[in-house]
């Protein structure tokens, strides 16, 4: 069937900010959908609140709305834009839920808007637990024994009947939010209560626990004619019980016979047929490890994280094909873009193995609960491709950038066998290393299997890795003849690891290896295992015999990507990498990208001229540079990941485009940088460079407390903290010393003031500053966690000073391309906090608001063009007449025991933007988009530390005036009441009678304002109050500035439906 | 120990031998199926061939008692990238290495199977030899002149064999050209009584047993090598409902006056899309064939029912006057997708209609 000609204008709903469970994969899917729809000549409207994405670029759709994702906003947009269709299945659970809400309310029918692709009934059958159960029973597909409950008591009854443990799965939530495994009635009560609250429809499924079964996934596709295929199957290394987003996953399945594979494949097809899916769909199974019984765990009737992974794993573009299917095409009409000769109605066959490894935030959230279960905790993931499991696994491990190059992680090495056996049963992010340590200690694979249920096949592969590690550790260089070197390289061993074991440098091993003639070749990901000629230019390294890289006559430039999404380095750097690639293509170069994040647009093989899906390590990057022999390499767009590689690129004789290696280094090196500031006569908070605890204490003494401590070479404020006393310093140094530090620790005087941020482009002669941003929260809170307002409201003389200083710094650091500077403004005094000679988190949003293609200009500067001739002027760009407020979004509810209070340590996972001609409205939009919605006439609980008690009076007054009922703990209540602000006193947690916990239980409280006392002691009241609020879904603010901003926005008295909506494309027309 | 695969043009692919270590000559073909190597190895259609598997990790589930498609390994040699030495699956009875030893077949592991596959794809299927040492002039001669002679005659059963089903079941004659056991299982589980005939059984003898339908099975080699069988099939046409699969499909076509040709590198894998031209539905099929049937031009009585979506080749035929149909692909799967098992139901229906018409 060809395209449905009645479809002319399509609305696409994005997935909003990046949160745990919903990350960059929806930028990839959404971008593919938009490109596809536009190519088909359709008019496209996009709504998404996330400014850091490629999909929200104004060129990506005819009309782009960076607006809060709520049903009311969508209603309004539908009324304005009058689309005839909505594509609901490309925007994650957020997009799907909103579309369902609009459909179920009858609004879509009233406005003659149809839902494209999978219809509402099918979505309901897949997502609603009862409907799903009925459907599966109807077609005789086994499901896990379970029941749907809306009350905790029903759950308890069920568990009594089938026996513990049971699993709780809330309906309609992301990443399994609110679920868990309960071993007894007490746990069940707790988990079920949380799950019911997390569910949009107040439903939970309680299931008999089948932990330990194999977890198998199929990515399936069906079109309107009923053609069904499966694109990829995947096997979780971790069995059922750990969320698939937190599992190490391989594709294709490894431990299944053909009959088992086909049984599950047939079941997938039967299921998507019965549901009537039109587009991509994910089906998850549990397969008994000792017979052929299985159960259907879950069906996701939309593109998902797994479908992004499957697309990258096979080369089959699931989002693109889903989009085409949604507008009427059948699979046999859609060409396979990789081969150009075959069609989308085939199943990819791969001749390699892929391994996906989750990227958890526990390197930043050191005190958070690391246990893994049915709730996803990973912020991102890496994927790697190899032709052996060992190679794929080891490649993915080093792609995580955790400085792990072998299976050895020292914290398990000292444990006894007994300790290891006990530790094996703890399911957390470190268990895989514990498995290795256990096997290394001589615990058998069978014993490890009994505890972990990780299939023996994987354990035996781990043993292969260990055996060879041990051999090199013991025999060192002696054993490394050509044959053995080739053998271990085929197993994926890193030069760096081999070097460490042999006690020589990585360089020496590399040279030795190359002298032996052992270098990798690059094979193509072609969807068909070589059966057909392919044109995908999508490669991975392997130690085989024939390279397949297809180069052209054009000059080549390599762009280093940013790796997995993690706290502090999110999708914004992928945005910059993609724009760099696009700019290079436009300039006539062959743009090559190296990256390992399967969720992103940069790793879509359509984005660059050549894609290398590889770890971003010295070794792997050099291997590619040796093949590509590029004109130059860009390191300034891939975040700190790319910056870290600058040294290797430079030292091996490749040209770094833009700011040179030496100048990058000088900006990052504390002493060089201090010298520069002195030379330029610029001020910065006084600071010291230290290595030891004693040095740190001495430095703090000299600078006087409070001080800010952090490691050098940082991003996302890793390990950054304000220390108020010697205790804080000692505690900090003990944590930081857990990992080996190659670089020194910085101790700075903490200055309180207004934080300002600038991104600028420099060509060496001129600078262009698209705008100045102002942070709402005062210094001491990481810029990534602050609300940022563009344009900043500054006096002219201050503005002038910032322009001059920025110029000085850009020239002084010899920046060519992008530079990001953070300032503190104290009165009229300007201090420099940080200078980053690279792209930053704010580049995407400032590019969008100012309509200045910052990355493109930076690329052109780096290639020698003059800024002045680019048509965007120089100096500070004229401020827009729109305000753009960037509001951070947190995933606090996903990480139990995380200290949520804002600090120099970044915690947010994503961001949203509020756009408006009025500042309060822009602020309100940003806050609404970030998910903050206060119930009218609800209650606000205030509990602040002494230093804030005076300041909070006006905040409290504002909320009182807005009609909120006020509650406060003793001291705070006393201050407020004595200032004539009627405030109810509420007892602290430990108080009996009416206390904070009982108050929360009344569901009255919609906002908690609680400032942290020093230290992150999880036993303290404040910590508990904040966690309790998060777990009950109550907005919790820990900086008075944020609360004041909220009050200011609320004074508008506007609801979603009252907002003035802004189409991004209209900004420049104004 | 080193060994290599030498192609007839002299190209060598190095690896290590496993299984029953010996020299061997065969036609080198590749299959892209990612699972089901035990089914593949025991599929008689691979007779005389050296099978290259494109999936790099082979042997992960060892071998077991359930996944035989015939009682022996049919390939002359197996070429893989990595052989799994520690298989893991509940059904496993031993490693693939042991399995190969049991049937005296040599394998070659550690080969760059992708490079080998691309070579075959670009230059077509060719002869090859797994060599343990430098081949002699005679061995090279053997390689260059290697031909799979009358393979169907070699793999077919020697004597008639019966499988009793239910009383109500049909009596089906299965002409064994190298039948895969799952065809038998598919029909048998539907309750039918099966008689397996050697490929050269005279048509008269089969018809004398008065079957309700005839299944022409899969099998190895060039369909044109089987003049005697084709002549025999001509005598069956129109007498009884016939279903042909793979070689059976080709022989039925030749018997009906159509022609066949050799494909450059065949269709071997579990991901081949075929389109049902009547309904427009596309199914993913399991395939294993090096030859295909030419377009039945000008014949009104022969309808093309299925086509390969990738290259448009004929994948299914219906003989309107003769109550017979055939498919190039494998509805019995094993290995591969089970999407087209309904064709056995179609065959059942055809037999039922025929029985009713006789009444």
mmCIF file of C-alpha atoms in Angstrom, chain A residues 227-481:
data_model
loop_
_atom_site.group_PDB
_atom_site.id
_atom_site.type_symbol
_atom_site.label_atom_id
_atom_site.label_comp_id
_atom_site.label_asym_id
_atom_site.label_seq_id
_atom_site.Cartn_x
_atom_site.Cartn_y
_atom_site.Cartn_z
ATOM 1 C CA UNK A 227 3.504 -8.308 7.430
ATOM 2 C CA UNK A 228 5.499 -9.151 10.515
ATOM 3 C CA UNK A 229 9.194 -9.458 10.989
ATOM 4 C CA UNK A 230 11.645 -9.511 13.854
ATOM 5 C CA UNK A 231 14.647 -7.274 13.449
ATOM 6 C CA UNK A 232 16.860 -8.364 16.252
ATOM 7 C CA UNK A 233 16.827 -10.603 19.251
ATOM 8 C CA UNK A 234 18.796 -9.904 22.370
ATOM 9 C CA UNK A 235 19.857 -11.847 25.401
ATOM 10 C CA UNK A 236 20.416 -10.258 28.763
ATOM 11 C CA UNK A 237 23.577 -11.488 30.439
ATOM 12 C CA UNK A 238 21.868 -10.704 33.718
ATOM 13 C CA UNK A 239 18.810 -12.925 34.078
ATOM 14 C CA UNK A 240 15.257 -11.812 34.822
ATOM 15 C CA UNK A 241 15.190 -9.690 37.949
ATOM 16 C CA UNK A 242 17.413 -6.861 36.774
ATOM 17 C CA UNK A 243 15.789 -4.263 34.555
ATOM 18 C CA UNK A 244 16.889 -4.708 30.958
ATOM 19 C CA UNK A 245 18.116 -1.103 30.978
ATOM 20 C CA UNK A 246 20.461 -2.074 33.798
ATOM 21 C CA UNK A 247 21.523 -5.371 32.253
ATOM 22 C CA UNK A 248 24.489 -6.179 30.115
ATOM 23 C CA UNK A 249 22.860 -7.264 26.874
ATOM 24 C CA UNK A 250 24.182 -9.123 23.877
ATOM 25 C CA UNK A 251 22.716 -9.461 20.420
ATOM 26 C CA UNK A 252 21.932 -11.802 18.871
ATOM 27 C CA UNK A 253 20.975 -14.416 21.474
ATOM 28 C CA UNK A 254 23.872 -16.738 22.355
ATOM 29 C CA UNK A 255 22.655 -19.590 24.507
ATOM 30 C CA UNK A 256 19.449 -20.507 22.688
ATOM 31 C CA UNK A 257 18.968 -23.320 20.230
ATOM 32 C CA UNK A 258 17.240 -22.558 16.967
ATOM 33 C CA UNK A 259 14.054 -24.173 18.271
ATOM 34 C CA UNK A 260 14.018 -21.930 21.335
ATOM 35 C CA UNK A 261 14.806 -18.863 19.278
ATOM 36 C CA UNK A 262 12.092 -19.654 16.756
ATOM 37 C CA UNK A 263 9.578 -20.453 19.472
ATOM 38 C CA UNK A 264 10.025 -16.980 20.933
ATOM 39 C CA UNK A 265 10.212 -15.339 17.525
ATOM 40 C CA UNK A 266 6.921 -16.948 16.519
ATOM 41 C CA UNK A 267 5.407 -15.861 19.816
ATOM 42 C CA UNK A 268 6.523 -12.273 19.166
ATOM 43 C CA UNK A 269 4.879 -12.263 15.778
ATOM 44 C CA UNK A 270 1.707 -13.837 17.112
ATOM 45 C CA UNK A 271 1.548 -11.189 19.807
ATOM 46 C CA UNK A 272 2.094 -8.150 17.602
ATOM 47 C CA UNK A 273 -0.381 -9.552 15.119
ATOM 48 C CA UNK A 274 -3.019 -10.039 17.766
ATOM 49 C CA UNK A 275 -2.407 -6.580 19.164
ATOM 50 C CA UNK A 276 -2.482 -5.096 15.688
ATOM 51 C CA UNK A 277 0.753 -3.150 16.051
ATOM 52 C CA UNK A 278 1.666 -0.934 13.103
ATOM 53 C CA UNK A 279 5.309 -0.020 13.499
ATOM 54 C CA UNK A 280 8.047 -1.094 15.835
ATOM 55 C CA UNK A 281 7.394 -3.061 18.984
ATOM 56 C CA UNK A 282 9.484 -4.608 21.708
ATOM 57 C CA UNK A 283 8.571 -7.960 23.271
ATOM 58 C CA UNK A 284 10.302 -9.273 26.363
ATOM 59 C CA UNK A 285 10.337 -12.898 27.400
ATOM 60 C CA UNK A 286 11.520 -14.975 30.292
ATOM 61 C CA UNK A 287 12.817 -18.348 29.168
ATOM 62 C CA UNK A 288 13.340 -21.188 31.593
ATOM 63 C CA UNK A 289 17.028 -22.120 31.604
ATOM 64 C CA UNK A 290 16.318 -25.846 31.789
ATOM 65 C CA UNK A 291 13.400 -26.479 29.492
ATOM 66 C CA UNK A 292 11.326 -24.776 26.858
ATOM 67 C CA UNK A 293 8.813 -23.042 29.086
ATOM 68 C CA UNK A 294 8.637 -19.332 28.748
ATOM 69 C CA UNK A 295 6.538 -16.357 29.704
ATOM 70 C CA UNK A 296 5.823 -13.059 28.032
ATOM 71 C CA UNK A 297 7.011 -10.354 30.404
ATOM 72 C CA UNK A 298 6.154 -7.166 28.620
ATOM 73 C CA UNK A 299 5.285 -5.578 25.306
ATOM 74 C CA UNK A 300 6.214 -1.992 24.415
ATOM 75 C CA UNK A 301 4.076 -0.884 21.475
ATOM 76 C CA UNK A 302 6.474 1.863 20.407
ATOM 77 C CA UNK A 303 10.091 2.536 19.623
ATOM 78 C CA UNK A 304 12.225 2.278 22.735
ATOM 79 C CA UNK A 305 15.729 2.175 24.109
ATOM 80 C CA UNK A 306 15.920 -1.411 22.937
ATOM 81 C CA UNK A 307 14.836 -0.476 19.433
ATOM 82 C CA UNK A 308 17.564 2.155 19.241
ATOM 83 C CA UNK A 309 20.018 -0.503 20.337
ATOM 84 C CA UNK A 310 18.617 -2.992 17.830
ATOM 85 C CA UNK A 311 18.849 -0.386 15.052
ATOM 86 C CA UNK A 312 22.489 0.258 15.782
ATOM 87 C CA UNK A 313 23.176 -3.427 16.327
ATOM 88 C CA UNK A 314 21.824 -4.459 12.956
ATOM 89 C CA UNK A 315 21.848 -1.366 10.749
ATOM 90 C CA UNK A 316 18.055 -1.604 10.402
ATOM 91 C CA UNK A 317 16.551 1.862 11.055
ATOM 92 C CA UNK A 318 13.537 0.936 13.162
ATOM 93 C CA UNK A 319 12.315 4.494 13.777
ATOM 94 C CA UNK A 320 12.457 5.387 10.104
ATOM 95 C CA UNK A 321 10.654 2.253 9.029
ATOM 96 C CA UNK A 322 8.072 2.670 11.831
ATOM 97 C CA UNK A 323 7.369 6.162 10.545
ATOM 98 C CA UNK A 324 6.924 5.000 6.980
ATOM 99 C CA UNK A 325 4.665 2.192 8.143
ATOM 100 C CA UNK A 326 2.628 4.697 10.143
ATOM 101 C CA UNK A 327 1.916 6.775 7.052
ATOM 102 C CA UNK A 328 0.728 3.788 5.080
ATOM 103 C CA UNK A 329 3.654 2.038 3.443
ATOM 104 C CA UNK A 330 4.070 -1.688 3.727
ATOM 105 C CA UNK A 331 7.424 -3.252 4.514
ATOM 106 C CA UNK A 332 7.960 -4.632 1.040
ATOM 107 C CA UNK A 333 7.681 -1.109 -0.393
ATOM 108 C CA UNK A 334 10.391 0.338 1.811
ATOM 109 C CA UNK A 335 13.952 0.076 0.533
ATOM 110 C CA UNK A 336 16.726 -1.106 2.825
ATOM 111 C CA UNK A 337 18.924 1.979 2.819
ATOM 112 C CA UNK A 338 21.993 -0.056 3.663
ATOM 113 C CA UNK A 339 21.967 -2.327 0.648
ATOM 114 C CA UNK A 340 19.865 -0.105 -1.595
ATOM 115 C CA UNK A 341 18.672 -3.228 -3.364
ATOM 116 C CA UNK A 342 16.759 -5.172 -0.739
ATOM 117 C CA UNK A 343 13.653 -4.183 1.209
ATOM 118 C CA UNK A 344 12.614 -3.455 4.771
ATOM 119 C CA UNK A 345 10.685 -6.701 4.806
ATOM 120 C CA UNK A 346 13.629 -8.855 5.683
ATOM 121 C CA UNK A 347 15.324 -9.822 8.879
ATOM 122 C CA UNK A 348 18.854 -8.624 9.422
ATOM 123 C CA UNK A 349 21.498 -11.258 9.814
ATOM 124 C CA UNK A 350 24.623 -10.172 11.598
ATOM 125 C CA UNK A 351 28.117 -11.612 11.477
ATOM 126 C CA UNK A 352 29.391 -10.073 14.691
ATOM 127 C CA UNK A 353 28.238 -9.828 18.261
ATOM 128 C CA UNK A 354 27.221 -6.678 20.017
ATOM 129 C CA UNK A 355 27.425 -5.988 23.698
ATOM 130 C CA UNK A 356 25.567 -3.238 25.485
ATOM 131 C CA UNK A 357 26.839 -2.082 28.842
ATOM 132 C CA UNK A 358 24.803 0.272 31.050
ATOM 133 C CA UNK A 359 26.409 3.486 32.298
ATOM 134 C CA UNK A 360 25.390 4.062 35.902
ATOM 135 C CA UNK A 361 25.686 7.353 37.790
ATOM 136 C CA UNK A 362 27.305 5.847 40.875
ATOM 137 C CA UNK A 363 30.711 7.324 40.099
ATOM 138 C CA UNK A 364 29.035 10.654 40.857
ATOM 139 C CA UNK A 365 26.390 9.507 43.291
ATOM 140 C CA UNK A 366 28.809 7.745 45.579
ATOM 141 C CA UNK A 367 26.465 7.433 48.518
ATOM 142 C CA UNK A 368 23.382 6.369 46.542
ATOM 143 C CA UNK A 369 21.933 2.882 46.711
ATOM 144 C CA UNK A 370 23.713 0.933 43.954
ATOM 145 C CA UNK A 371 21.473 -2.127 44.035
ATOM 146 C CA UNK A 372 19.894 -3.111 40.760
ATOM 147 C CA UNK A 373 16.454 -4.560 40.386
ATOM 148 C CA UNK A 374 13.318 -3.884 38.423
ATOM 149 C CA UNK A 375 13.797 -0.109 38.567
ATOM 150 C CA UNK A 376 16.241 1.234 36.034
ATOM 151 C CA UNK A 377 19.124 3.314 37.347
ATOM 152 C CA UNK A 378 21.479 3.705 34.405
ATOM 153 C CA UNK A 379 21.648 7.134 32.802
ATOM 154 C CA UNK A 380 23.047 5.886 29.546
ATOM 155 C CA UNK A 381 24.753 3.024 27.819
ATOM 156 C CA UNK A 382 27.513 2.056 25.456
ATOM 157 C CA UNK A 383 27.488 -0.513 22.731
ATOM 158 C CA UNK A 384 30.371 -2.268 21.113
ATOM 159 C CA UNK A 385 30.807 -4.576 18.199
ATOM 160 C CA UNK A 386 33.239 -7.433 17.959
ATOM 161 C CA UNK A 387 33.519 -10.790 16.294
ATOM 162 C CA UNK A 388 34.014 -12.546 19.596
ATOM 163 C CA UNK A 389 32.032 -12.138 22.785
ATOM 164 C CA UNK A 390 35.204 -11.377 24.692
ATOM 165 C CA UNK A 391 36.158 -8.554 22.345
ATOM 166 C CA UNK A 392 32.685 -7.027 22.338
ATOM 167 C CA UNK A 393 32.495 -7.263 26.118
ATOM 168 C CA UNK A 394 35.936 -5.765 26.796
ATOM 169 C CA UNK A 395 35.394 -3.024 24.244
ATOM 170 C CA UNK A 396 32.154 -2.034 25.905
ATOM 171 C CA UNK A 397 33.808 -2.062 29.306
ATOM 172 C CA UNK A 398 36.440 0.432 28.263
ATOM 173 C CA UNK A 399 33.865 2.539 26.424
ATOM 174 C CA UNK A 400 32.335 3.360 29.795
ATOM 175 C CA UNK A 401 35.259 5.684 30.573
ATOM 176 C CA UNK A 402 35.587 4.360 34.069
ATOM 177 C CA UNK A 403 39.286 3.779 33.567
ATOM 178 C CA UNK A 404 38.611 0.046 33.426
ATOM 179 C CA UNK A 405 40.759 -1.698 30.843
ATOM 180 C CA UNK A 406 40.671 -5.239 32.139
ATOM 181 C CA UNK A 407 38.477 -7.452 34.272
ATOM 182 C CA UNK A 408 40.376 -6.509 37.391
ATOM 183 C CA UNK A 409 38.976 -3.911 39.730
ATOM 184 C CA UNK A 410 40.944 -3.634 42.904
ATOM 185 C CA UNK A 411 38.103 -3.436 45.430
ATOM 186 C CA UNK A 412 37.310 -7.128 45.049
ATOM 187 C CA UNK A 413 40.822 -8.455 44.876
ATOM 188 C CA UNK A 414 41.406 -8.607 48.590
ATOM 189 C CA UNK A 415 38.218 -10.470 49.405
ATOM 190 C CA UNK A 416 38.248 -14.055 50.611
ATOM 191 C CA UNK A 417 36.353 -16.772 48.777
ATOM 192 C CA UNK A 418 33.660 -16.676 51.390
ATOM 193 C CA UNK A 419 33.309 -12.909 51.120
ATOM 194 C CA UNK A 420 33.162 -13.156 47.345
ATOM 195 C CA UNK A 421 30.454 -15.786 47.472
ATOM 196 C CA UNK A 422 28.389 -13.570 49.764
ATOM 197 C CA UNK A 423 29.028 -10.562 47.595
ATOM 198 C CA UNK A 424 27.923 -12.414 44.438
ATOM 199 C CA UNK A 425 24.350 -12.462 45.607
ATOM 200 C CA UNK A 426 24.279 -8.667 45.804
ATOM 201 C CA UNK A 427 22.900 -7.422 42.508
ATOM 202 C CA UNK A 428 24.529 -4.089 41.864
ATOM 203 C CA UNK A 429 26.566 -2.283 39.251
ATOM 204 C CA UNK A 430 29.792 -3.848 40.489
ATOM 205 C CA UNK A 431 28.643 -7.440 40.476
ATOM 206 C CA UNK A 432 30.153 -8.190 37.105
ATOM 207 C CA UNK A 433 33.581 -7.390 38.540
ATOM 208 C CA UNK A 434 32.780 -9.522 41.538
ATOM 209 C CA UNK A 435 31.995 -12.378 39.159
ATOM 210 C CA UNK A 436 35.426 -11.966 37.629
ATOM 211 C CA UNK A 437 37.061 -11.770 41.032
ATOM 212 C CA UNK A 438 35.226 -14.918 42.117
ATOM 213 C CA UNK A 439 36.303 -16.849 39.040
ATOM 214 C CA UNK A 440 39.822 -15.554 39.498
ATOM 215 C CA UNK A 441 39.793 -16.772 43.079
ATOM 216 C CA UNK A 442 38.972 -20.250 41.863
ATOM 217 C CA UNK A 443 35.250 -20.345 42.516
ATOM 218 C CA UNK A 444 33.865 -22.484 39.703
ATOM 219 C CA UNK A 445 31.620 -21.229 36.945
ATOM 220 C CA UNK A 446 28.969 -23.650 38.186
ATOM 221 C CA UNK A 447 29.061 -22.168 41.674
ATOM 222 C CA UNK A 448 28.852 -18.663 40.260
ATOM 223 C CA UNK A 449 25.922 -19.744 38.113
ATOM 224 C CA UNK A 450 24.076 -21.160 41.093
ATOM 225 C CA UNK A 451 24.191 -17.777 42.777
ATOM 226 C CA UNK A 452 23.898 -15.349 39.886
ATOM 227 C CA UNK A 453 22.107 -17.427 37.232
ATOM 228 C CA UNK A 454 24.361 -15.811 34.666
ATOM 229 C CA UNK A 455 24.492 -18.494 31.995
ATOM 230 C CA UNK A 456 27.529 -20.769 32.085
ATOM 231 C CA UNK A 457 28.258 -19.782 28.502
ATOM 232 C CA UNK A 458 29.045 -16.244 29.565
ATOM 233 C CA UNK A 459 30.966 -17.383 32.621
ATOM 234 C CA UNK A 460 33.146 -19.648 30.488
ATOM 235 C CA UNK A 461 33.901 -16.703 28.231
ATOM 236 C CA UNK A 462 34.868 -14.714 31.296
ATOM 237 C CA UNK A 463 37.184 -17.563 32.237
ATOM 238 C CA UNK A 464 38.813 -17.301 28.820
ATOM 239 C CA UNK A 465 39.482 -13.637 29.485
ATOM 240 C CA UNK A 466 40.887 -14.448 32.920
ATOM 241 C CA UNK A 467 43.061 -17.294 31.708
ATOM 242 C CA UNK A 468 44.738 -15.049 29.196
ATOM 243 C CA UNK A 469 45.021 -12.147 31.623
ATOM 244 C CA UNK A 470 46.753 -14.455 34.083
ATOM 245 C CA UNK A 471 49.097 -15.748 31.433
ATOM 246 C CA UNK A 472 50.292 -12.289 30.486
ATOM 247 C CA UNK A 473 50.486 -11.217 34.109
ATOM 248 C CA UNK A 474 52.722 -14.186 34.801
ATOM 249 C CA UNK A 475 54.815 -14.531 31.679
ATOM 250 C CA UNK A 476 54.778 -10.865 30.648
ATOM 251 C CA UNK A 477 56.455 -9.931 27.387
ATOM 252 C CA UNK A 478 57.898 -13.429 27.030
ATOM 253 C CA UNK A 479 54.582 -14.928 25.974
ATOM 254 C CA UNK A 480 53.733 -12.166 23.547
ATOM 255 C CA UNK A 481 54.937 -13.569 20.263
#
